[in-house]
Tab-separated table of C-alpha atoms in Angstrom:
chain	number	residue	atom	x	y	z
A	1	UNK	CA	96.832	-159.836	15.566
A	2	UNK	CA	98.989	-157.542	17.842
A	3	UNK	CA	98.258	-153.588	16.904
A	4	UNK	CA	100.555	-152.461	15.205
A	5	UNK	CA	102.842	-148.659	15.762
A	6	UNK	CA	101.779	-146.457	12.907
A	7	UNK	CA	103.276	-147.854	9.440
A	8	UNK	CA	106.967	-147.596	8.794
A	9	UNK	CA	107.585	-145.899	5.351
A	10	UNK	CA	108.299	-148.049	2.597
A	11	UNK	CA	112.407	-148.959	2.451
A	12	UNK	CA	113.537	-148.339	-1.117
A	13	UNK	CA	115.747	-151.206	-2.711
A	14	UNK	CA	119.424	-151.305	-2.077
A	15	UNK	CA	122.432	-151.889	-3.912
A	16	UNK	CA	125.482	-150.787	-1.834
A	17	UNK	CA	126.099	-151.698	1.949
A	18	UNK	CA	126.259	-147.888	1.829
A	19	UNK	CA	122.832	-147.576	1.226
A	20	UNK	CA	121.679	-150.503	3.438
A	21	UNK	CA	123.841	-148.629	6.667
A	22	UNK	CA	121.388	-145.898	5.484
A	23	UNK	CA	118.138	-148.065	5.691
A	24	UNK	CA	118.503	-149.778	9.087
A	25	UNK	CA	119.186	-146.409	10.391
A	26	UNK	CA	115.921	-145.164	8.957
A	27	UNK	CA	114.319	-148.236	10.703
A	28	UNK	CA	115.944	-146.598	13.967
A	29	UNK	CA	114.901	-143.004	13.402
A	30	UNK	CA	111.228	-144.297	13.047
A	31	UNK	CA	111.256	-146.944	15.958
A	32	UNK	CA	112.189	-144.273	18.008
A	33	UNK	CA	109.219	-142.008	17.139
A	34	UNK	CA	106.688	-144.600	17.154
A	35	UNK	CA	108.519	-145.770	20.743
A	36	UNK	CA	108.792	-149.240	18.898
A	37	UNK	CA	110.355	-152.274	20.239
A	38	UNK	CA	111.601	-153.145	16.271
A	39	UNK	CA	114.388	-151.048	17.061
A	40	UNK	CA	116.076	-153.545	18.963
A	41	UNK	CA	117.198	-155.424	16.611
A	42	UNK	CA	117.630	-152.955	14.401
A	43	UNK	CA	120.395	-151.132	16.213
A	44	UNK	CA	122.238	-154.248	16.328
A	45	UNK	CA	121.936	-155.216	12.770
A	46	UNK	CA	123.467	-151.806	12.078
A	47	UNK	CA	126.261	-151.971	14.393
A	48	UNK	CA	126.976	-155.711	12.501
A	49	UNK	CA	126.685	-153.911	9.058
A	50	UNK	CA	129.084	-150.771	9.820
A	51	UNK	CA	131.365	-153.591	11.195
A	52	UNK	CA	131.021	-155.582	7.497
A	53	UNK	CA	131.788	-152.262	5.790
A	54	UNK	CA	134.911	-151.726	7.730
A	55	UNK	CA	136.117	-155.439	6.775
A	56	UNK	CA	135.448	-154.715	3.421
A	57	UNK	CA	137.607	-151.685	3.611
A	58	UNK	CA	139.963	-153.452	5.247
A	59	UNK	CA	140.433	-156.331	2.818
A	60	UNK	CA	139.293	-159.403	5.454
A	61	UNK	CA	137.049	-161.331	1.978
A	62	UNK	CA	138.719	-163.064	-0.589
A	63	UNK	CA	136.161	-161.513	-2.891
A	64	UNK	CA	135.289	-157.942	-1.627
A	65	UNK	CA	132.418	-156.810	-4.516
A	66	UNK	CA	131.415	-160.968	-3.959
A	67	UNK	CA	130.280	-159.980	-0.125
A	68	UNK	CA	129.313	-156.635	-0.450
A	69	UNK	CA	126.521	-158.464	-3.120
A	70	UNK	CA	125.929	-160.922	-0.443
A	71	UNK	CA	125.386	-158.081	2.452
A	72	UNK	CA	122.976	-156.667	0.391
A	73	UNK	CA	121.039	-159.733	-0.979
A	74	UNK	CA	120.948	-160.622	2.572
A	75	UNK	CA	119.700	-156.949	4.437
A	76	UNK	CA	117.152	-156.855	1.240
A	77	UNK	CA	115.284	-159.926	2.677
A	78	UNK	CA	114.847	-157.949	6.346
A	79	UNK	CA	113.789	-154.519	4.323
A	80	UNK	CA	111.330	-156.894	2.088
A	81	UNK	CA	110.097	-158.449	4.914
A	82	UNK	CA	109.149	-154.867	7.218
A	83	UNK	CA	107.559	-153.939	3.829
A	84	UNK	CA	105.265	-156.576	3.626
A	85	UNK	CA	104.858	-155.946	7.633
A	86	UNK	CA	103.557	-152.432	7.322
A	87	UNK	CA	102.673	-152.235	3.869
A	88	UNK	CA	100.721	-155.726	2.918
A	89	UNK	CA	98.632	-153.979	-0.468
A	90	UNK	CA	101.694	-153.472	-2.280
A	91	UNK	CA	104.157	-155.574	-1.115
A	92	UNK	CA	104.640	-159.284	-0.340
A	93	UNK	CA	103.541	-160.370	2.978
A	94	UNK	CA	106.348	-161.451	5.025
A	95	UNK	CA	107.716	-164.940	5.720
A	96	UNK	CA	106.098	-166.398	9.154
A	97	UNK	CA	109.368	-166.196	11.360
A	98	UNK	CA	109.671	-162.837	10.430
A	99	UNK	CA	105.931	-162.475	10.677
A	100	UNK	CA	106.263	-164.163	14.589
A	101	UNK	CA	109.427	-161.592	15.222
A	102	UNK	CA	107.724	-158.307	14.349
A	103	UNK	CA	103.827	-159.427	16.355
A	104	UNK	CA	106.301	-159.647	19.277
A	105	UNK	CA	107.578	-156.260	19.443
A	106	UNK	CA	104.010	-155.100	21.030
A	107	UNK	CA	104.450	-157.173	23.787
A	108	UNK	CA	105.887	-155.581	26.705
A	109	UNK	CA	107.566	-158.645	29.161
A	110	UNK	CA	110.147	-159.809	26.567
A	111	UNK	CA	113.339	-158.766	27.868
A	112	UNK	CA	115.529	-156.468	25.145
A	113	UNK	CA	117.520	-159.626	24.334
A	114	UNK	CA	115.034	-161.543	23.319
A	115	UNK	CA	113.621	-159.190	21.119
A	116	UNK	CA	117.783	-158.925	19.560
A	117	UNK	CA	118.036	-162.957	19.177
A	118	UNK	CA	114.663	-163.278	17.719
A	119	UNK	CA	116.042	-161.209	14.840
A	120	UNK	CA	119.094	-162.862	14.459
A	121	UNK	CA	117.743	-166.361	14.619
A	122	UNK	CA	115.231	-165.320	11.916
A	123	UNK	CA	117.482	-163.647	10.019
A	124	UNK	CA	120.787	-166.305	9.674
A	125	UNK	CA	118.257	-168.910	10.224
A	126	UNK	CA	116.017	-168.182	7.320
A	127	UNK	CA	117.071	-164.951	5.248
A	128	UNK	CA	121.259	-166.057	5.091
A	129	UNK	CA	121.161	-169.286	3.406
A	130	UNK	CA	118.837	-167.877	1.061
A	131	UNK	CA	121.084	-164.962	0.272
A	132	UNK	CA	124.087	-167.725	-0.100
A	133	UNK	CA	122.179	-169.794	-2.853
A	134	UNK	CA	121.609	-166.433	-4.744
A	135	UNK	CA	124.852	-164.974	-4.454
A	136	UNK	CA	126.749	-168.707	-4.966
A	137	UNK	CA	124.059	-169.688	-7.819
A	138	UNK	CA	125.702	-171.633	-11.148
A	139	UNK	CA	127.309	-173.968	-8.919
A	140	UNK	CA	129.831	-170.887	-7.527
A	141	UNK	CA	128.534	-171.878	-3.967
A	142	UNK	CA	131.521	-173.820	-2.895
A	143	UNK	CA	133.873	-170.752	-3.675
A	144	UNK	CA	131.608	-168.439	-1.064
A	145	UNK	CA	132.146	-170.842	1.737
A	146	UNK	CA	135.619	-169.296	3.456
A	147	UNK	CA	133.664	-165.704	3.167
A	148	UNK	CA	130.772	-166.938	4.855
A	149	UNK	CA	132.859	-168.086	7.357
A	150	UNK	CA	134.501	-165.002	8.258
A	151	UNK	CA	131.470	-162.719	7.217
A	152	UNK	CA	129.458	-165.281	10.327
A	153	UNK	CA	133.143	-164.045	12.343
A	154	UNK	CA	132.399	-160.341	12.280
A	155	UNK	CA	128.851	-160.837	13.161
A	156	UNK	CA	129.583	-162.915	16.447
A	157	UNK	CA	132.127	-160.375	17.197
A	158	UNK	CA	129.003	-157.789	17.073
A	159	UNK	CA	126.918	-159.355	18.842
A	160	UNK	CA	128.999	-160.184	22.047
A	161	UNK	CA	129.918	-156.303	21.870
A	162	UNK	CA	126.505	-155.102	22.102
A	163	UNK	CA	126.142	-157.864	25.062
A	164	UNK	CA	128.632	-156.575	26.730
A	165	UNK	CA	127.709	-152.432	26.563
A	166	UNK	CA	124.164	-152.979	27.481
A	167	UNK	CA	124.782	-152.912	31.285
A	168	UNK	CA	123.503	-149.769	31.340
A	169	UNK	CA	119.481	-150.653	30.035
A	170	UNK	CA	119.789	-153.908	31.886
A	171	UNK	CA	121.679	-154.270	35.472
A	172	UNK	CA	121.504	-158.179	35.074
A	173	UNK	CA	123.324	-158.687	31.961
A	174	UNK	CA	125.841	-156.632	33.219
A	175	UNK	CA	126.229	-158.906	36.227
A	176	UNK	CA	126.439	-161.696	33.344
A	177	UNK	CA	129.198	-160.153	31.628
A	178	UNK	CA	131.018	-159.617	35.233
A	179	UNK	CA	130.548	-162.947	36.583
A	180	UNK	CA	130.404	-165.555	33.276
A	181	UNK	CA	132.646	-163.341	30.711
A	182	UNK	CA	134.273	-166.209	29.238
A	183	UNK	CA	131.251	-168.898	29.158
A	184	UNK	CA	129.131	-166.137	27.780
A	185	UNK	CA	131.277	-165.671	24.938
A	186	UNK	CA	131.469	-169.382	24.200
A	187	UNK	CA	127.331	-169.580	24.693
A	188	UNK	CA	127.591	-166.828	21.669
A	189	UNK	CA	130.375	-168.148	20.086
A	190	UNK	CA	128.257	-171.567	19.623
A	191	UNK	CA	124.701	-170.079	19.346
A	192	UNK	CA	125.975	-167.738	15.916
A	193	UNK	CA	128.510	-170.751	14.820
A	194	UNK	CA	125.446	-173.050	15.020
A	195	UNK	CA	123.405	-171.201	12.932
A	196	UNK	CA	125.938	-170.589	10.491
A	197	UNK	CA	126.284	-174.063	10.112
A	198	UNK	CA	122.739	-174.601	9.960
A	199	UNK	CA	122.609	-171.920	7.451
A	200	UNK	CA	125.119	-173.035	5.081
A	201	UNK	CA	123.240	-176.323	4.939
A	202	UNK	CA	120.064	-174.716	4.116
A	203	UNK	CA	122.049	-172.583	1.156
A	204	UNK	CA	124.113	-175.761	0.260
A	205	UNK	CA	120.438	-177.867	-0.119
A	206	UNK	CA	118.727	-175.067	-2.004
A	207	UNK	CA	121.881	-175.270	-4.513
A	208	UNK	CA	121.870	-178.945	-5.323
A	209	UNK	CA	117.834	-179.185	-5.629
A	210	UNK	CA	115.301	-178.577	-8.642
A	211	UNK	CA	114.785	-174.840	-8.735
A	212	UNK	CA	110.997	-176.072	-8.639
A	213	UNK	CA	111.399	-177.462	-5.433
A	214	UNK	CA	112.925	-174.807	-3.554
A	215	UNK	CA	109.893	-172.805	-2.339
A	216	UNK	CA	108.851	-175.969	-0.463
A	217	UNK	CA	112.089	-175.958	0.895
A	218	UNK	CA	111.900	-172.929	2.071
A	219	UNK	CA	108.411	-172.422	3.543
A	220	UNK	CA	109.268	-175.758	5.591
A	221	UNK	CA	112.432	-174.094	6.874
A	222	UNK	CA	110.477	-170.694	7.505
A	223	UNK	CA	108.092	-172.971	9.549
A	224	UNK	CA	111.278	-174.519	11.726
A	225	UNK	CA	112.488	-171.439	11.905
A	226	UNK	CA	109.155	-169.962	13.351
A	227	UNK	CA	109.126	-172.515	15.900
A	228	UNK	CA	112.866	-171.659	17.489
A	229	UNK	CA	111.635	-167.522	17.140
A	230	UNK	CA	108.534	-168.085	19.572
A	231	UNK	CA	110.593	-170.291	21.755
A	232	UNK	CA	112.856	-167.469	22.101
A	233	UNK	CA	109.970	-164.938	23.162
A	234	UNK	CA	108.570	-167.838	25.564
A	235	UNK	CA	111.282	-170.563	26.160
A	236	UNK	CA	110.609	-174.336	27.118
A	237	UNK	CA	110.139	-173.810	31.081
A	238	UNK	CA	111.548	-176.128	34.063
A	239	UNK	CA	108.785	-175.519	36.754
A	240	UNK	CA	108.690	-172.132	36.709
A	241	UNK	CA	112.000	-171.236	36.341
A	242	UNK	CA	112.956	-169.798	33.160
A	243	UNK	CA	109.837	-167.258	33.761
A	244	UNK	CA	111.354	-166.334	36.963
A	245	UNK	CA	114.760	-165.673	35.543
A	246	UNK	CA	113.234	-163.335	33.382
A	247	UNK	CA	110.471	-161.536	35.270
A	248	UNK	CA	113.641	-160.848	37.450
A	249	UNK	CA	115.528	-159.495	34.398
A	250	UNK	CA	112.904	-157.599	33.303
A	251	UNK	CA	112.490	-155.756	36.794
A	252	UNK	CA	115.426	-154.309	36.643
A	253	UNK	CA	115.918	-153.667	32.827
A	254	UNK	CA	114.836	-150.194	31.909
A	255	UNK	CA	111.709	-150.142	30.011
A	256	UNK	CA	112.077	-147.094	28.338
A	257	UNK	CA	111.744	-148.234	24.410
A	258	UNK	CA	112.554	-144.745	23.270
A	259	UNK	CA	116.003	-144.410	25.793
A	260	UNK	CA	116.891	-148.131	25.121
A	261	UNK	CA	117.360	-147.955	21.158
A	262	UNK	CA	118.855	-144.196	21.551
A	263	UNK	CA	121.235	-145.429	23.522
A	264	UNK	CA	122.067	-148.907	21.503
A	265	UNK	CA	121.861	-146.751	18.537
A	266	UNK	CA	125.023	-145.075	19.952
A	267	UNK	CA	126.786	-147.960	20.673
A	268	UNK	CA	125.699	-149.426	17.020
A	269	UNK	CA	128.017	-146.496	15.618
A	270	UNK	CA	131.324	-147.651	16.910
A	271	UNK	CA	131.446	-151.853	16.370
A	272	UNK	CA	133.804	-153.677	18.357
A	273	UNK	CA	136.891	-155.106	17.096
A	274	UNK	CA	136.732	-158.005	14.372
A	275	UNK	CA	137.989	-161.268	15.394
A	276	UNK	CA	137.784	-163.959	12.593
A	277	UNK	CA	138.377	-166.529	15.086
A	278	UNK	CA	135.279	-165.821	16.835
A	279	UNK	CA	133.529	-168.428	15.452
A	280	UNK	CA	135.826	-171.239	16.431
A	281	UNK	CA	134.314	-174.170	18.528
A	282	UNK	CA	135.300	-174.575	22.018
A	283	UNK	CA	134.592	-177.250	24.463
A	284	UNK	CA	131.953	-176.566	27.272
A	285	UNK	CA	134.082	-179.172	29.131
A	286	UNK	CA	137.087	-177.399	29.976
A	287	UNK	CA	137.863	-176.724	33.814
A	288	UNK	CA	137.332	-172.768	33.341
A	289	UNK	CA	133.569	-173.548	32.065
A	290	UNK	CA	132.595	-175.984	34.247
A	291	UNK	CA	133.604	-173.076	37.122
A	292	UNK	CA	131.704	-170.405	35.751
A	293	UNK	CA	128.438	-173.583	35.249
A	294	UNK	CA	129.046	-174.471	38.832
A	295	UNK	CA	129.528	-171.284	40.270
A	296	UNK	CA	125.652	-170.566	38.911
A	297	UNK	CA	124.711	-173.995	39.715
A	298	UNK	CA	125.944	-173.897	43.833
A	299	UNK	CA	123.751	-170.940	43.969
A	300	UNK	CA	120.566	-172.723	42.875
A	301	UNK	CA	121.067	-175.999	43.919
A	302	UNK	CA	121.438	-178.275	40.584
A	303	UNK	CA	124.440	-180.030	39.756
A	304	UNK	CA	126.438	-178.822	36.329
A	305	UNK	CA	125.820	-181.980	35.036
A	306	UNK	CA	122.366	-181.666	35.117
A	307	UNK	CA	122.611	-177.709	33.459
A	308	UNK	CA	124.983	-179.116	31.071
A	309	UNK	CA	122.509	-182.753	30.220
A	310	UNK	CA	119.648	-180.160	29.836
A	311	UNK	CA	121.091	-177.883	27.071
A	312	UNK	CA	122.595	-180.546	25.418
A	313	UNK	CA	119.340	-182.036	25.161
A	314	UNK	CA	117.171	-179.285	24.641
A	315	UNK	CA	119.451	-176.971	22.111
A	316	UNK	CA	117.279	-174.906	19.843
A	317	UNK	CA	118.900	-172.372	17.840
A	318	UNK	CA	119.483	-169.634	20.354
A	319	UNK	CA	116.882	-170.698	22.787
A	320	UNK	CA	119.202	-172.071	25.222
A	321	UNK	CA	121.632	-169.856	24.907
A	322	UNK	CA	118.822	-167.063	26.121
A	323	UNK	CA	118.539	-169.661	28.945
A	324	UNK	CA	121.728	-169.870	30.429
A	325	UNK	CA	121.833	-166.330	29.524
A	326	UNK	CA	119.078	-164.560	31.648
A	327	UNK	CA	120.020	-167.374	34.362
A	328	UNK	CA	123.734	-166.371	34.778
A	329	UNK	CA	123.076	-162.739	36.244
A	330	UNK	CA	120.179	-162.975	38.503
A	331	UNK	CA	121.424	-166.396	39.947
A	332	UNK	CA	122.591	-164.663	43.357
A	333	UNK	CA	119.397	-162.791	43.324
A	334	UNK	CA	117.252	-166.009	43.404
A	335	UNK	CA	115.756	-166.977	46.548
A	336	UNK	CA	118.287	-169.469	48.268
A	337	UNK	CA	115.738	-172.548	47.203
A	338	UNK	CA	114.337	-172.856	44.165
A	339	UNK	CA	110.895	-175.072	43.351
A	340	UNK	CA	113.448	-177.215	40.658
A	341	UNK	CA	111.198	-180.165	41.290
C-alpha cells in the first residue's frame, strides 16, 4: 500500500451545504500542509459546492431544502470515505474506487487532471446515485429527476471553469483551451452528462430493487467504478502514445503540490457562471468539431475517422475524455512522426 501523508483529522458530520463549504476547505488547509496531492480534487469539489450554494440562493431547484439534503447526502459519502482513509479503527473503510483514488495521490507522474477526474468519476459514478436513492426514497425518486439534471448543469459548468484557469500550473492545457475551446467543452459536456446518466440509472435501479439486494448492487458498481478510476491514472495505451502525451504534459506542468492547490484553491472561491444548458448533448459530427479533430489529427498523422472510431469504441467514463484531452495541447509539440503502428 502507498504511504500515506500524516492522517487527516476526522471530518465531523454535516447538515448544511454551509458546513460542507467548511469541510472541503479543511481538506484544503491540510493537503496543503502535508504537500498532498488529495487537494486536487478537493479544490474543485469546493469551487462546484460554492457554485450549488449560489443556485440555491438564487432559486435555479424546484425544491431548494430537497437539494440542499441531496448536496449534503452526497459530500457526506466523500467525508465518510477520507475517514475511513485515514482513520480505519473507528470508521468504515472506504469503498474501493475511492480506496484506488486516494493510493494514487502518492504517486508523482499523474498529471493534476487526472488526479481531478479520478474524483469526479468516483464520486458521480459511485457516491451520486447513491445519494439520489436516499434523498428520492418512498418512491419520491421520479420527482428529483429535473433537479438532478440541473444540479449535474452547475457541476459541468465548474468543471470546464477550473479547465480553463489552470493554464497557469500546466502550459499544455492552456494550449488546449486556446486551440480546441469548443471541442473541449463538448468532451466535458459529454464526459459529466454521461455519468449523470449513468448515475441516475444506478439511483433509479437501487429504487426499484429489494432493499436486501442493494449492497450487492452497489459493491458490483464500486468494482466498475474502480476499474474506469485506474484507467484514468493509467489509460488504455496505443503504442506508446497516450504515455507520451502525458510525460509531455507532465514536463511542463508545475509540480509544486503545495503552489498548485493554493492557487486552485483561489480560483475554487469565485465559480464560473451557471449554465443549465451545459449538459445538453451535442454532436461530435458537426463541421466545427471535425476541424478542431483534424486540426490535431494533420499534426500526428491519423485520420479523424480513426480518432473519432477509437473513442467511440473505447469510451470509459472519463477515460477518453483525459485522452483527447492531454492529446489536444501537446499535439504540435510531438515529434513530426509518431510510432502509431
Amino acid at each position: 500500500m502507498p504511504d500515506k501523508p500524516p492522517a487527516l483529522p476526522p471530518i465531523p458530520s454535516v447538515s448544511k451545504i454551509t458546513e460542507v463549504v467548511e469541510a472541503i476547505e479543511s481538506i484544503i488547509d491540510w493537503s496543503i500542509g502535508a504537500s498532498s496531492r488529495l487537494g486536487y480534487f478537493a479544490a474543485l469539489y469546493k469551487r462546484i459546492t460554492i457554485a450549488v450554494r449560489t443556485a440555491l440562493a438564487q432559486g435555479v431547484f424546484q425544491d431548494a431544502p430537497r437539494m440542499e439534503r441531496l448536496d449534503v447526502t452526497f459530500a457526506s459519502r466523500y467525508f465518510e470515505a477520507l475517514n475511513g482513509y485515514f482513520h480505519p479503527g473507528k470508521f468504515p473503510k472506504p469503498t474501493r474506487s475511492w480506496q484506488v483514488t486516494f493510493n494514487a495521490a502518492s504517486r508523482a507522474e499523474p498529471i493534476i487532471l487526472q488526479h481531478m477526474l479520478a474524483g469526479v468519476n468516483v464520486h458521480i459514478g459511485l457516491d451520486l446515485g447513491i445519494a439520489a436513492q436516499s434523498i428520492g426514497a418512498g418512491g419520491q425518486l421520479p420527482a428529483l429527476q429535473e433537479d438532478f439534471n440541473r444540479i449535474n448543469a452547475v457541476l459541468a459548468s465548474q468543471v470546464g471553469g477550473v479547465v480553463a484557469d489552470i493554464d497557469q500550473l500546466s502550459p499544455a492545457l492552456a494550449d488546449l483551451y486556446a486551440v480546441l475551446t469548443s471541442n473541449e467543452i463538448f468532451l466535458i459536456d459529454e464526459a459529466v452528462k454521461t455519468l449523470r446518466d449513468s448515475a441516475w440509472r444506478f439511483a433509479t435501479i437501487l429504487s426499484l430493487e429489494p432493499w436486501f439486494l442493494r449492497p450487492m448492487t452497489i459493491w458490483a458498481r464500486d468494482w466498475e467504478v474502480a476499474a474506469q478510476v485506474q484507467a484514468i491514472y493509467d489509460p488504455p495505451n496505443v503504442t506508446g502514445l497516450i504515455d507520451l502525451i502525458l510525460r509531455s504534459i507532465a514536463a511542463q506542468e508545475s509540480r509544486d503540490i503545495v503552489k498548485n492547490i493554493s492557487v486552485l484553491d483561489t480560483i475554487a472561491s469565485k465559480p464560473a457562471p451557471i449554465r443549465l444548458d451545459h449538459v445538453t448533448a451535442t454532436n461530435i459530427q458537426t463541421n466545427e468539431d471535425w476541424t478542431a479533430l483534424s486540426t490535431i489529427c494533420e499534426t500526428l498523422r491519423i485520420g479523424p475517422t480513426t480518432l473519432y472510431r477509437y473513442l467511440a469504441e473505447q469510451r470509459r467514463g472519463l477515460t477518453d475524455f483525459l485522452w483527447v484531452y492531454a492529446l489536444a495541447p501537446t499535439a504540435r509539440r510531438l515529434p513530426t512522426h509518431l510510432p502509431l503502428g
